Short mmCIF file of C-alpha atoms in Angstrom, two decimals:
data_model
loop_
_atom_site.label_atom_id
_atom_site.label_comp_id
_atom_site.label_asym_id
_atom_site.label_seq_id
_atom_site.Cartn_x
_atom_site.Cartn_y
_atom_site.Cartn_z
CA UNK V 1 -37.22 -53.82 -90.11
CA UNK V 2 -40.72 -54.31 -91.60
CA UNK V 3 -43.28 -51.86 -90.18
CA UNK V 4 -46.42 -53.78 -91.18
CA UNK V 5 -46.46 -57.57 -91.42
CA UNK V 6 -49.52 -59.44 -92.72
CA UNK V 7 -49.78 -63.02 -91.50
CA UNK V 8 -52.06 -65.43 -93.30
CA UNK V 9 -52.89 -67.46 -90.22
CA UNK V 10 -54.88 -70.35 -88.84
CA UNK V 11 -52.03 -72.42 -87.33
CA UNK V 12 -50.33 -72.56 -83.94
CA UNK V 13 -47.17 -71.19 -85.52
CA UNK V 14 -49.07 -68.20 -86.89
CA UNK V 15 -50.30 -67.36 -83.38
CA UNK V 16 -46.78 -67.66 -81.96
CA UNK V 17 -45.39 -65.42 -84.70
CA UNK V 18 -48.13 -62.81 -84.20
CA UNK V 19 -47.45 -62.73 -80.46
CA UNK V 20 -43.71 -62.32 -81.06
CA UNK V 21 -44.15 -59.54 -83.60
CA UNK V 22 -46.85 -57.67 -81.66
CA UNK V 23 -44.51 -57.44 -78.67
CA UNK V 24 -41.93 -55.52 -80.71
CA UNK V 25 -41.86 -51.78 -80.75
CA UNK V 26 -42.48 -50.30 -84.20
CA UNK V 27 -43.96 -53.41 -85.79
CA UNK V 28 -47.63 -53.54 -86.72
CA UNK V 29 -48.92 -57.08 -87.24
CA UNK V 30 -52.22 -58.10 -88.86
CA UNK V 31 -53.36 -61.75 -88.91
CA UNK V 32 -55.87 -62.79 -91.53
CA UNK V 33 -58.09 -65.76 -90.72
CA UNK V 34 -60.29 -67.52 -93.28
CA UNK V 35 -63.22 -67.68 -90.91
CA UNK V 36 -63.85 -71.41 -91.31
CA UNK V 37 -63.85 -71.99 -87.53
CA UNK V 38 -66.74 -70.42 -85.65
CA UNK V 39 -64.75 -69.69 -82.47
CA UNK V 40 -61.12 -68.95 -83.29
CA UNK V 41 -58.76 -68.46 -80.32
CA UNK V 42 -57.24 -65.16 -79.38
CA UNK V 43 -54.55 -63.71 -81.62
CA UNK V 44 -52.14 -60.88 -80.73
CA UNK V 45 -52.21 -57.75 -82.85
CA UNK V 46 -54.89 -56.86 -85.39
CA UNK V 47 -57.14 -59.54 -86.84
CA UNK V 48 -59.21 -59.64 -90.04
CA UNK V 49 -61.67 -62.39 -90.93
CA UNK V 50 -62.53 -63.62 -94.43
CA UNK V 51 -61.00 -64.02 -97.86
CA UNK V 52 -59.42 -61.38 -100.06
CA UNK V 53 -61.03 -62.30 -103.38
CA UNK V 54 -58.13 -64.21 -104.92
CA UNK V 55 -54.60 -63.14 -105.71
CA UNK V 56 -55.65 -59.76 -107.12
CA UNK V 57 -57.70 -58.97 -104.06
CA UNK V 58 -54.82 -59.85 -101.79
CA UNK V 59 -52.45 -57.71 -103.86
CA UNK V 60 -54.87 -54.76 -103.58
CA UNK V 61 -55.01 -55.25 -99.80
CA UNK V 62 -51.23 -55.30 -99.52
CA UNK V 63 -51.04 -52.01 -101.38
CA UNK V 64 -53.92 -50.30 -99.60
CA UNK V 65 -52.62 -51.19 -96.13
CA UNK V 66 -48.96 -50.54 -96.90
CA UNK V 67 -47.80 -54.06 -96.03
CA UNK V 68 -44.03 -54.46 -95.89
CA UNK V 69 -43.83 -58.24 -95.51
CA UNK V 70 -46.26 -61.11 -96.08
CA UNK V 71 -46.05 -64.38 -94.12
CA UNK V 72 -48.01 -67.38 -95.29
CA UNK V 73 -48.46 -69.42 -92.10
CA UNK V 74 -51.58 -71.25 -93.23
CA UNK V 75 -52.18 -74.99 -93.03
CA UNK V 76 -49.85 -77.02 -95.25
CA UNK V 77 -52.88 -78.09 -97.32
CA UNK V 78 -54.17 -74.55 -97.95
CA UNK V 79 -52.91 -74.84 -101.52
CA UNK V 80 -55.05 -72.10 -103.08
CA UNK V 81 -54.16 -69.53 -100.45
CA UNK V 82 -50.44 -70.28 -100.79
CA UNK V 83 -50.65 -69.90 -104.59
CA UNK V 84 -52.52 -66.58 -104.19
CA UNK V 85 -49.91 -65.33 -101.70
CA UNK V 86 -47.10 -66.10 -104.13
CA UNK V 87 -48.85 -64.29 -106.99
CA UNK V 88 -49.77 -61.28 -104.85
CA UNK V 89 -46.26 -60.96 -103.41
CA UNK V 90 -44.76 -61.09 -106.90
CA UNK V 91 -47.24 -58.48 -108.22
CA UNK V 92 -46.58 -56.02 -105.38
CA UNK V 93 -42.89 -56.82 -104.78
CA UNK V 94 -43.73 -57.46 -101.09
CA UNK V 95 -41.35 -59.98 -99.57
CA UNK V 96 -43.01 -63.37 -98.91
CA UNK V 97 -42.05 -65.88 -96.23
CA UNK V 98 -43.79 -69.26 -96.13
CA UNK V 99 -43.86 -70.92 -92.69
CA UNK V 100 -44.39 -74.69 -92.81
CA UNK V 101 -43.67 -76.96 -89.89
CA UNK V 102 -41.90 -80.18 -90.98
CA UNK V 103 -44.03 -83.10 -92.08
CA UNK V 104 -44.36 -86.36 -90.19
CA UNK V 105 -42.16 -89.37 -90.89
CA UNK V 106 -42.95 -92.98 -89.96
CA UNK V 107 -41.07 -94.61 -87.14
CA UNK V 108 -40.45 -98.22 -86.08
CA UNK V 109 -43.69 -100.15 -85.89
CA UNK V 110 -45.71 -97.73 -88.01
CA UNK V 111 -47.91 -99.13 -90.80
CA UNK V 112 -48.26 -96.14 -93.06
CA UNK V 113 -49.72 -95.95 -96.55
CA UNK V 114 -48.74 -92.78 -98.37
CA UNK V 115 -51.30 -91.36 -100.86
CA UNK V 116 -51.17 -88.14 -102.89
CA UNK V 117 -54.71 -86.92 -102.26
CA UNK V 118 -58.00 -87.46 -100.43
CA UNK V 119 -59.23 -89.40 -103.47
CA UNK V 120 -56.24 -91.67 -103.13
CA UNK V 121 -57.06 -92.19 -99.48
CA UNK V 122 -60.63 -93.11 -100.35
CA UNK V 123 -59.35 -95.64 -102.91
CA UNK V 124 -57.03 -97.27 -100.34
CA UNK V 125 -59.55 -97.73 -97.57
CA UNK V 126 -61.67 -100.73 -98.65
CA UNK V 127 -58.72 -103.09 -98.35
CA UNK V 128 -57.56 -101.82 -94.95
CA UNK V 129 -60.59 -101.79 -92.63
CA UNK V 130 -64.26 -101.08 -92.33
CA UNK V 131 -64.30 -98.78 -89.28
CA UNK V 132 -62.41 -95.57 -90.12
CA UNK V 133 -61.30 -92.64 -88.00
CA UNK V 134 -61.30 -89.88 -90.62
CA UNK V 135 -59.08 -87.12 -89.31
CA UNK V 136 -58.73 -85.01 -92.45
CA UNK V 137 -60.80 -81.95 -91.58
CA UNK V 138 -64.49 -81.26 -92.11
CA UNK V 139 -64.08 -79.74 -95.57
CA UNK V 140 -62.80 -82.87 -97.35
CA UNK V 141 -65.50 -85.37 -96.55
CA UNK V 142 -67.00 -85.36 -100.04
CA UNK V 143 -64.07 -87.47 -101.26
CA UNK V 144 -65.36 -90.34 -99.10
CA UNK V 145 -69.09 -89.88 -99.67
CA UNK V 146 -69.32 -92.80 -102.15
CA UNK V 147 -67.97 -95.34 -99.60
CA UNK V 148 -71.33 -96.66 -98.42
CA UNK V 149 -70.00 -99.89 -96.88
CA UNK V 150 -67.63 -98.23 -94.39
CA UNK V 151 -68.33 -96.70 -90.98
CA UNK V 152 -66.61 -93.34 -90.44
CA UNK V 153 -65.88 -91.50 -87.21
CA UNK V 154 -65.26 -87.82 -87.92
CA UNK V 155 -63.93 -85.41 -85.30
CA UNK V 156 -64.35 -81.69 -85.91
CA UNK V 157 -64.51 -78.44 -84.00
CA UNK V 158 -67.62 -77.38 -85.94
CA UNK V 159 -70.27 -79.58 -87.60
CA UNK V 160 -69.34 -80.50 -91.22
CA UNK V 161 -71.65 -79.89 -94.16
CA UNK V 162 -72.71 -82.50 -96.71
CA UNK V 163 -71.83 -84.30 -98.84
CA UNK V 164 -70.30 -86.87 -96.49
CA UNK V 165 -70.34 -90.65 -96.15
CA UNK V 166 -73.81 -91.94 -95.27
CA UNK V 167 -72.55 -93.95 -92.25
CA UNK V 168 -70.79 -91.15 -90.38
CA UNK V 169 -70.52 -90.71 -86.61
CA UNK V 170 -69.60 -87.14 -85.61
CA UNK V 171 -67.45 -86.27 -82.60
CA UNK V 172 -67.35 -82.55 -81.82
CA UNK V 173 -64.20 -81.68 -79.91
CA UNK V 174 -61.32 -79.22 -79.92
CA UNK V 175 -57.74 -80.32 -79.34
CA UNK V 176 -55.01 -80.69 -78.43
CA UNK V 177 -55.48 -84.35 -77.59
CA UNK V 178 -53.14 -86.61 -75.60
CA UNK V 179 -52.07 -90.11 -76.55
CA UNK V 180 -54.43 -91.40 -73.86
CA UNK V 181 -57.28 -89.36 -75.40
CA UNK V 182 -56.62 -90.76 -78.86
CA UNK V 183 -56.16 -94.35 -77.65
CA UNK V 184 -59.50 -94.12 -75.83
CA UNK V 185 -61.24 -92.81 -78.96
CA UNK V 186 -59.78 -95.51 -81.21
CA UNK V 187 -60.75 -98.26 -78.76
CA UNK V 188 -64.18 -96.90 -77.94
CA UNK V 189 -65.16 -96.69 -81.61
CA UNK V 190 -63.38 -99.96 -82.52
CA UNK V 191 -61.39 -98.15 -85.20
CA UNK V 192 -59.57 -100.38 -87.74
CA UNK V 193 -57.80 -97.73 -89.81
CA UNK V 194 -56.82 -94.07 -89.40
CA UNK V 195 -56.80 -91.49 -92.23
CA UNK V 196 -54.94 -88.21 -91.72
CA UNK V 197 -53.33 -85.41 -93.66
CA UNK V 198 -49.60 -84.83 -93.13
CA UNK V 199 -50.17 -81.72 -91.01
CA UNK V 200 -46.87 -82.13 -89.14
CA UNK V 201 -46.14 -80.77 -85.69
CA UNK V 202 -46.72 -82.15 -82.21
CA UNK V 203 -50.21 -80.76 -81.59
CA UNK V 204 -51.99 -83.43 -83.62
CA UNK V 205 -49.39 -86.20 -83.59
CA UNK V 206 -50.82 -88.11 -80.61
CA UNK V 207 -53.21 -90.00 -82.86
CA UNK V 208 -50.24 -91.45 -84.76
CA UNK V 209 -48.66 -92.70 -81.55
CA UNK V 210 -51.96 -94.21 -80.49
CA UNK V 211 -52.35 -95.94 -83.87
CA UNK V 212 -48.83 -97.33 -83.59
CA UNK V 213 -49.46 -98.71 -80.08
CA UNK V 214 -52.68 -100.38 -81.34
CA UNK V 215 -50.99 -101.69 -84.51
CA UNK V 216 -53.47 -99.86 -86.75
CA UNK V 217 -52.78 -98.99 -90.40
CA UNK V 218 -52.57 -95.27 -91.14
CA UNK V 219 -53.36 -93.70 -94.52
CA UNK V 220 -51.33 -90.49 -94.79
CA UNK V 221 -52.24 -87.84 -97.38
CA UNK V 222 -49.02 -86.13 -98.38
CA UNK V 223 -48.79 -82.35 -98.76
CA UNK V 224 -49.23 -80.54 -102.06
CA UNK V 225 -46.05 -79.00 -103.48
CA UNK V 226 -45.27 -75.31 -102.94
CA UNK V 227 -45.57 -72.98 -105.95
CA UNK V 228 -42.62 -72.85 -108.29
CA UNK V 229 -39.77 -70.77 -106.91
CA UNK V 230 -41.24 -70.67 -103.36
CA UNK V 231 -39.35 -72.15 -100.43
CA UNK V 232 -40.46 -72.53 -96.82
CA UNK V 233 -38.90 -72.13 -93.38
CA UNK V 234 -39.79 -74.64 -90.64
CA UNK V 235 -40.37 -72.41 -87.61
CA UNK V 236 -40.97 -68.91 -86.23
CA UNK V 237 -37.20 -68.36 -85.81
CA UNK V 238 -36.78 -68.94 -89.53
CA UNK V 239 -39.42 -66.33 -90.29
CA UNK V 240 -37.75 -63.76 -88.03
CA UNK V 241 -34.42 -64.39 -89.75
CA UNK V 242 -35.98 -63.89 -93.20
CA UNK V 243 -37.56 -60.66 -91.94
CA UNK V 244 -34.23 -59.44 -90.64
CA UNK V 245 -35.35 -59.62 -87.03
CA UNK V 246 -33.43 -61.22 -84.20
CA UNK V 247 -35.26 -63.55 -81.79
CA UNK V 248 -36.82 -61.72 -78.85
#
């Protein structure tokens, strides 16, 4: 049984895992948050805020704090952090488990356009609609900054920083949001097309249901691949199994 587990967090699954591990006798759990959200919610166990200084810095932290297992439960699009975790785990021989909730799949009535990147999403937009609900996070707005003829509605927990599209309307709000919430937002702002990353999970899926009911096209940015040789488990139970722990 691992004595000290470091969770690279920021997702709902990371919080659930931390709570489950912190409740176990003999297990020390530390969750690391990037610090990109000004008011993160409560997390069980110990919490550290900020980066490590790349793969070497993370490896040094694993050694210095005698970490027995590393769990990457970051956002599916945190590509750099996932790569650093893989390198640090290999350098220190600390077991690594990657937790990734399954991605979304289109259902009957969906009008989805799959693209490989934010740049691909920006390229697809001019032919799909002028009023855009841009639900890709506040850190990726630069990819759309050159689209001066489109109106963007951007929802974020914290205000984004430039560059961003010149015609941007900001909605500050924290989820989760219901289908009714999302339908109201899409109708109020007369949205013609939705852009989202394939985050997966139920917490942010209501906007997809609302778009389907309103017959709106959805541009879906697919996830980056995992590092070579790295596999993922889909849920907290899978992490516990990899760690040799039975469900509580």
